[in-house]
Amino acid sequence: MTASTSAPHNHRYDGLILGASLATLDCVDGYGEIADAALAWRDGRIAHIGPRAALDAEPADLAATVIHADGWITPGLIDCHTHLVFAGDRAREFELRLQGASYEAIARAGGGIVSSVRATREASEDELLRQSLPRARALLADGATSLEIKSGYGLDFDNERKMLRVARRIGEILGVRVRTTYLGAHALPPEYSDRADAYIDAVCEWMPRLHAEALIDAVDAFCEGIGFSPAQTRRVFETARALGLPVKLHADQLSDLGGGALAAAFDGLSADHVEHTSLDSVRAMAEHGTVAVLLPGAFHVLRETKLPPLQAFREHGVAMAVATDCNPGTSPLLSLRQAMQLSCTHFRLTPEEALRGATVHAARALGLVDAGVLRVGARADFVQWDIGHPAELCYWLGGRLARRVVADGRVLVERGERD
């Protein structure tokens, strides 16, 4: 793989990459392969895509930068569900679970989400950024070009605001698109013990203030027996709808509270986890176009056995996205490609389904209309992989497969030939 820059010229494109095979995913089935391809971009958007042999001029006359490559190029991966802004870790809880403690028991004993809240509240904004940036960089190094980042470890106005500000700063520093999700209704903070309805009042009161600072792209909640009830979740979603904000939902992870249907009733972008989602909820999600976000990292770490209704999702045409759920307690996962592998291993997704789940359908789960595929006009977000076939992205357990990661036509990650 070589790159060259030509002398000043009135070029048609900012950049042109030649020789690799493309998995465009711009099709209903299959990878949308173009062998020995040419992919060009201008002003951060894909401007040309097709076989190299079809170029109408010499590459050096077409683009300021010409890259000769091999392997495969896919759309940039999109991690549509993360909690990567937090302080501290919960390695001790991992140990306790291995000794037999349940997720619910740990949470009710003051561990779980609330323990991350304590550490996050104690960290300054700069310290929170310092701890969170390496996690974001790890995701980028393995092919992610867009990230969703939730709040939810602050659980008061100032600390939720701090988390959302850090998420915005991560996008600015790393040069990637970050979609922020307000997850104030994540857990009940200690100061609101036994006053869940009062806390929901506060969550709803903070929302327009945070939205006025341009810190919220979507709103989420944890609708679960150890979280918040469907009625309380509905109040949060009604507030979001009044502000014109889309919603997502931690739905049906540990029990069936009708979370999938509740998200769909508000035209939710996604219902996430969905292990216990009922057929009625599947039908509602299909009717409203709500994406099912599969989170195999948490399924794996918690050693769950209840599978999401995968065949029902397929039969009813519910799009299935795949994400890391990167978080300190139940999914300390820093590779979306590894989440794709786990979705194949645990959920029996095909490699094609997993790749679409981390690109095409992940874009839908964030409301993105210009990402997740390689087509003219889409964002120039793509990854060059050192692989012989796209199935290898889900075949290898770990390893460094991303040769070059590009977002908006700018190189984020590049490995040398000897790396």
PDB file of C-alpha atoms in Angstrom, residues 121-290:
ATOM      1  CA  ARG A 121     -19.183  12.722  40.247  1.00  0.00           C
ATOM      2  CA  GLU A 122     -15.800  12.950  41.972  1.00  0.00           C
ATOM      3  CA  ALA A 123     -13.897  13.462  38.705  1.00  0.00           C
ATOM      4  CA  SER A 124     -13.445  16.915  37.202  1.00  0.00           C
ATOM      5  CA  GLU A 125     -14.458  17.457  33.595  1.00  0.00           C
ATOM      6  CA  ASP A 126     -10.835  17.367  32.464  1.00  0.00           C
ATOM      7  CA  GLU A 127     -10.142  14.214  34.464  1.00  0.00           C
ATOM      8  CA  LEU A 128     -13.240  12.554  33.042  1.00  0.00           C
ATOM      9  CA  LEU A 129     -12.054  13.441  29.560  1.00  0.00           C
ATOM     10  CA  ARG A 130      -8.575  12.092  30.316  1.00  0.00           C
ATOM     11  CA  GLN A 131      -9.978   8.737  31.422  1.00  0.00           C
ATOM     12  CA  SER A 132     -12.497   8.467  28.576  1.00  0.00           C
ATOM     13  CA  LEU A 133     -10.362   9.431  25.570  1.00  0.00           C
ATOM     14  CA  PRO A 134      -8.329   6.193  25.499  1.00  0.00           C
ATOM     15  CA  ARG A 135     -11.525   4.167  25.299  1.00  0.00           C
ATOM     16  CA  ALA A 136     -12.751   6.212  22.350  1.00  0.00           C
ATOM     17  CA  ARG A 137      -9.369   5.907  20.659  1.00  0.00           C
ATOM     18  CA  ALA A 138      -9.475   2.122  21.068  1.00  0.00           C
ATOM     19  CA  LEU A 139     -12.841   1.982  19.296  1.00  0.00           C
ATOM     20  CA  LEU A 140     -11.496   4.112  16.454  1.00  0.00           C
ATOM     21  CA  ALA A 141      -8.382   1.977  16.096  1.00  0.00           C
ATOM     22  CA  ASP A 142     -10.602  -1.031  15.363  1.00  0.00           C
ATOM     23  CA  GLY A 143     -12.659   0.704  12.710  1.00  0.00           C
ATOM     24  CA  ALA A 144     -15.271   2.948  14.340  1.00  0.00           C
ATOM     25  CA  THR A 145     -15.840   6.318  12.674  1.00  0.00           C
ATOM     26  CA  SER A 146     -19.041   7.374  14.491  1.00  0.00           C
ATOM     27  CA  LEU A 147     -19.889   6.943  18.174  1.00  0.00           C
ATOM     28  CA  GLU A 148     -22.957   7.292  20.337  1.00  0.00           C
ATOM     29  CA  ILE A 149     -22.100   8.300  23.911  1.00  0.00           C
ATOM     30  CA  LYS A 150     -24.641   8.340  26.731  1.00  0.00           C
ATOM     31  CA  SER A 151     -24.730  10.220  29.981  1.00  0.00           C
ATOM     32  CA  GLY A 152     -26.225   8.431  32.987  1.00  0.00           C
ATOM     33  CA  TYR A 153     -23.404   8.243  35.523  1.00  0.00           C
ATOM     34  CA  GLY A 154     -23.975  11.775  36.791  1.00  0.00           C
ATOM     35  CA  LEU A 155     -27.624  11.592  37.864  1.00  0.00           C
ATOM     36  CA  ASP A 156     -27.742  15.246  38.826  1.00  0.00           C
ATOM     37  CA  PHE A 157     -27.817  18.288  36.588  1.00  0.00           C
ATOM     38  CA  ASP A 158     -24.190  19.369  36.915  1.00  0.00           C
ATOM     39  CA  ASN A 159     -22.720  15.915  36.447  1.00  0.00           C
ATOM     40  CA  GLU A 160     -25.015  14.883  33.605  1.00  0.00           C
ATOM     41  CA  ARG A 161     -24.012  18.147  31.940  1.00  0.00           C
ATOM     42  CA  LYS A 162     -20.352  17.369  32.602  1.00  0.00           C
ATOM     43  CA  MET A 163     -20.660  13.971  30.939  1.00  0.00           C
ATOM     44  CA  LEU A 164     -22.391  15.368  27.871  1.00  0.00           C
ATOM     45  CA  ARG A 165     -19.794  18.104  27.558  1.00  0.00           C
ATOM     46  CA  VAL A 166     -17.023  15.501  27.694  1.00  0.00           C
ATOM     47  CA  ALA A 167     -18.769  13.501  24.974  1.00  0.00           C
ATOM     48  CA  ARG A 168     -18.870  16.577  22.740  1.00  0.00           C
ATOM     49  CA  ARG A 169     -15.197  17.268  23.452  1.00  0.00           C
ATOM     50  CA  ILE A 170     -14.252  13.717  22.476  1.00  0.00           C
ATOM     51  CA  GLY A 171     -15.779  14.247  19.053  1.00  0.00           C
ATOM     52  CA  GLU A 172     -13.975  17.550  18.615  1.00  0.00           C
ATOM     53  CA  ILE A 173     -10.590  16.201  19.731  1.00  0.00           C
ATOM     54  CA  LEU A 174     -10.702  12.976  17.736  1.00  0.00           C
ATOM     55  CA  GLY A 175     -12.420  14.395  14.657  1.00  0.00           C
ATOM     56  CA  VAL A 176     -15.303  11.916  14.625  1.00  0.00           C
ATOM     57  CA  ARG A 177     -19.037  12.266  14.758  1.00  0.00           C
ATOM     58  CA  VAL A 178     -20.339  11.763  18.294  1.00  0.00           C
ATOM     59  CA  ARG A 179     -24.078  11.536  18.928  1.00  0.00           C
ATOM     60  CA  THR A 180     -24.905  12.341  22.538  1.00  0.00           C
ATOM     61  CA  THR A 181     -27.743  10.629  24.376  1.00  0.00           C
ATOM     62  CA  TYR A 182     -29.217  11.968  27.619  1.00  0.00           C
ATOM     63  CA  LEU A 183     -29.695   9.011  29.974  1.00  0.00           C
ATOM     64  CA  GLY A 184     -30.650  10.785  33.173  1.00  0.00           C
ATOM     65  CA  ALA A 185     -33.169   7.986  33.829  1.00  0.00           C
ATOM     66  CA  HIS A 186     -30.426   5.384  34.178  1.00  0.00           C
ATOM     67  CA  ALA A 187     -30.575   4.631  37.901  1.00  0.00           C
ATOM     68  CA  LEU A 188     -31.964   6.148  41.086  1.00  0.00           C
ATOM     69  CA  PRO A 189     -29.261   8.242  42.819  1.00  0.00           C
ATOM     70  CA  PRO A 190     -28.824   7.863  46.582  1.00  0.00           C
ATOM     71  CA  GLU A 191     -30.237  11.302  47.347  1.00  0.00           C
ATOM     72  CA  TYR A 192     -33.553  10.220  45.772  1.00  0.00           C
ATOM     73  CA  SER A 193     -33.791   6.875  47.575  1.00  0.00           C
ATOM     74  CA  ASP A 194     -37.408   5.632  47.516  1.00  0.00           C
ATOM     75  CA  ARG A 195     -38.452   8.753  45.576  1.00  0.00           C
ATOM     76  CA  ALA A 196     -38.277   7.547  41.986  1.00  0.00           C
ATOM     77  CA  ASP A 197     -41.153   9.731  40.772  1.00  0.00           C
ATOM     78  CA  ALA A 198     -39.512  12.830  42.223  1.00  0.00           C
ATOM     79  CA  TYR A 199     -36.289  11.915  40.470  1.00  0.00           C
ATOM     80  CA  ILE A 200     -38.123  11.537  37.156  1.00  0.00           C
ATOM     81  CA  ASP A 201     -39.501  15.052  37.752  1.00  0.00           C
ATOM     82  CA  ALA A 202     -35.895  16.252  38.021  1.00  0.00           C
ATOM     83  CA  VAL A 203     -34.767  14.328  34.921  1.00  0.00           C
ATOM     84  CA  CYS A 204     -37.545  15.954  32.931  1.00  0.00           C
ATOM     85  CA  GLU A 205     -36.752  19.410  34.360  1.00  0.00           C
ATOM     86  CA  TRP A 206     -33.049  19.122  33.409  1.00  0.00           C
ATOM     87  CA  MET A 207     -33.755  18.010  29.848  1.00  0.00           C
ATOM     88  CA  PRO A 208     -34.743  21.364  28.271  1.00  0.00           C
ATOM     89  CA  ARG A 209     -31.852  23.098  30.033  1.00  0.00           C
ATOM     90  CA  LEU A 210     -29.331  20.642  28.620  1.00  0.00           C
ATOM     91  CA  HIS A 211     -30.998  20.711  25.221  1.00  0.00           C
ATOM     92  CA  ALA A 212     -30.730  24.511  25.181  1.00  0.00           C
ATOM     93  CA  GLU A 213     -26.948  24.096  25.432  1.00  0.00           C
ATOM     94  CA  ALA A 214     -26.981  21.808  22.354  1.00  0.00           C
ATOM     95  CA  LEU A 215     -25.817  18.850  24.441  1.00  0.00           C
ATOM     96  CA  ILE A 216     -28.552  16.322  23.602  1.00  0.00           C
ATOM     97  CA  ASP A 217     -29.103  14.467  20.323  1.00  0.00           C
ATOM     98  CA  ALA A 218     -31.426  11.783  21.743  1.00  0.00           C
ATOM     99  CA  VAL A 219     -32.991  10.661  25.027  1.00  0.00           C
ATOM    100  CA  ASP A 220     -32.773   7.214  26.616  1.00  0.00           C
ATOM    101  CA  ALA A 221     -34.005   5.474  29.771  1.00  0.00           C
ATOM    102  CA  PHE A 222     -33.455   2.179  31.599  1.00  0.00           C
ATOM    103  CA  CYS A 223     -36.906   0.582  31.706  1.00  0.00           C
ATOM    104  CA  GLU A 224     -36.439  -2.384  34.009  1.00  0.00           C
ATOM    105  CA  GLY A 225     -37.373  -3.713  37.445  1.00  0.00           C
ATOM    106  CA  ILE A 226     -34.102  -2.343  38.871  1.00  0.00           C
ATOM    107  CA  GLY A 227     -34.464   0.806  36.767  1.00  0.00           C
ATOM    108  CA  PHE A 228     -37.636   2.725  35.966  1.00  0.00           C
ATOM    109  CA  SER A 229     -41.189   1.637  35.265  1.00  0.00           C
ATOM    110  CA  PRO A 230     -42.903   1.963  31.884  1.00  0.00           C
ATOM    111  CA  ALA A 231     -45.030   4.802  33.298  1.00  0.00           C
ATOM    112  CA  GLN A 232     -41.965   6.702  34.487  1.00  0.00           C
ATOM    113  CA  THR A 233     -40.209   6.064  31.181  1.00  0.00           C
ATOM    114  CA  ARG A 234     -43.236   7.371  29.320  1.00  0.00           C
ATOM    115  CA  ARG A 235     -42.985  10.678  31.211  1.00  0.00           C
ATOM    116  CA  VAL A 236     -39.366  11.044  30.140  1.00  0.00           C
ATOM    117  CA  PHE A 237     -40.273  10.289  26.529  1.00  0.00           C
ATOM    118  CA  GLU A 238     -43.180  12.729  26.554  1.00  0.00           C
ATOM    119  CA  THR A 239     -40.788  15.462  27.667  1.00  0.00           C
ATOM    120  CA  ALA A 240     -38.371  14.503  24.896  1.00  0.00           C
ATOM    121  CA  ARG A 241     -41.138  14.542  22.301  1.00  0.00           C
ATOM    122  CA  ALA A 242     -42.223  18.028  23.386  1.00  0.00           C
ATOM    123  CA  LEU A 243     -38.637  19.169  22.712  1.00  0.00           C
ATOM    124  CA  GLY A 244     -38.481  17.427  19.353  1.00  0.00           C
ATOM    125  CA  LEU A 245     -35.839  14.966  20.555  1.00  0.00           C
ATOM    126  CA  PRO A 246     -35.808  11.340  19.334  1.00  0.00           C
ATOM    127  CA  VAL A 247     -35.808   8.541  21.885  1.00  0.00           C
ATOM    128  CA  LYS A 248     -34.036   5.231  22.431  1.00  0.00           C
ATOM    129  CA  LEU A 249     -34.611   2.692  25.188  1.00  0.00           C
ATOM    130  CA  HIS A 250     -32.770   0.131  27.280  1.00  0.00           C
ATOM    131  CA  ALA A 251     -35.578  -2.350  26.731  1.00  0.00           C
ATOM    132  CA  ASP A 252     -36.418  -5.839  27.972  1.00  0.00           C
ATOM    133  CA  GLN A 253     -32.881  -6.748  29.041  1.00  0.00           C
ATOM    134  CA  LEU A 254     -33.738  -8.637  32.231  1.00  0.00           C
ATOM    135  CA  SER A 255     -37.525  -8.978  31.947  1.00  0.00           C
ATOM    136  CA  ASP A 256     -40.359  -8.170  29.569  1.00  0.00           C
ATOM    137  CA  LEU A 257     -41.920  -4.856  30.577  1.00  0.00           C
ATOM    138  CA  GLY A 258     -43.063  -4.140  27.038  1.00  0.00           C
ATOM    139  CA  GLY A 259     -40.075  -1.889  26.433  1.00  0.00           C
ATOM    140  CA  GLY A 260     -39.847  -2.627  22.730  1.00  0.00           C
ATOM    141  CA  ALA A 261     -43.466  -1.623  22.203  1.00  0.00           C
ATOM    142  CA  LEU A 262     -43.036   1.448  24.410  1.00  0.00           C
ATOM    143  CA  ALA A 263     -40.084   2.654  22.351  1.00  0.00           C
ATOM    144  CA  ALA A 264     -42.027   2.009  19.160  1.00  0.00           C
ATOM    145  CA  ALA A 265     -45.038   3.955  20.460  1.00  0.00           C
ATOM    146  CA  PHE A 266     -42.827   7.044  20.496  1.00  0.00           C
ATOM    147  CA  ASP A 267     -41.354   6.202  17.062  1.00  0.00           C
ATOM    148  CA  GLY A 268     -38.133   5.402  18.889  1.00  0.00           C
ATOM    149  CA  LEU A 269     -34.919   5.133  16.964  1.00  0.00           C
ATOM    150  CA  SER A 270     -34.079   1.906  18.739  1.00  0.00           C
ATOM    151  CA  ALA A 271     -34.836  -0.567  21.483  1.00  0.00           C
ATOM    152  CA  ASP A 272     -31.591  -1.909  22.913  1.00  0.00           C
ATOM    153  CA  HIS A 273     -30.717  -5.265  24.560  1.00  0.00           C
ATOM    154  CA  VAL A 274     -34.173  -6.808  23.788  1.00  0.00           C
ATOM    155  CA  GLU A 275     -33.397 -10.295  25.120  1.00  0.00           C
ATOM    156  CA  HIS A 276     -36.887 -10.617  26.649  1.00  0.00           C
ATOM    157  CA  THR A 277     -38.809  -8.702  23.988  1.00  0.00           C
ATOM    158  CA  SER A 278     -42.196 -10.235  23.168  1.00  0.00           C
ATOM    159  CA  LEU A 279     -43.672 -10.930  19.752  1.00  0.00           C
ATOM    160  CA  ASP A 280     -46.154  -8.073  20.276  1.00  0.00           C
ATOM    161  CA  SER A 281     -43.226  -5.705  20.801  1.00  0.00           C
ATOM    162  CA  VAL A 282     -41.476  -7.098  17.735  1.00  0.00           C
ATOM    163  CA  ARG A 283     -44.555  -6.325  15.662  1.00  0.00           C
ATOM    164  CA  ALA A 284     -44.756  -2.804  17.087  1.00  0.00           C
ATOM    165  CA  MET A 285     -41.081  -2.194  16.362  1.00  0.00           C
ATOM    166  CA  ALA A 286     -41.569  -3.380  12.781  1.00  0.00           C
ATOM    167  CA  GLU A 287     -44.559  -1.072  12.312  1.00  0.00           C
ATOM    168  CA  HIS A 288     -42.698   1.998  13.561  1.00  0.00           C
ATOM    169  CA  GLY A 289     -39.269   1.267  12.104  1.00  0.00           C
ATOM    170  CA  THR A 290     -37.608   0.925  15.508  1.00  0.00           C
TER     171      THR A 290
END
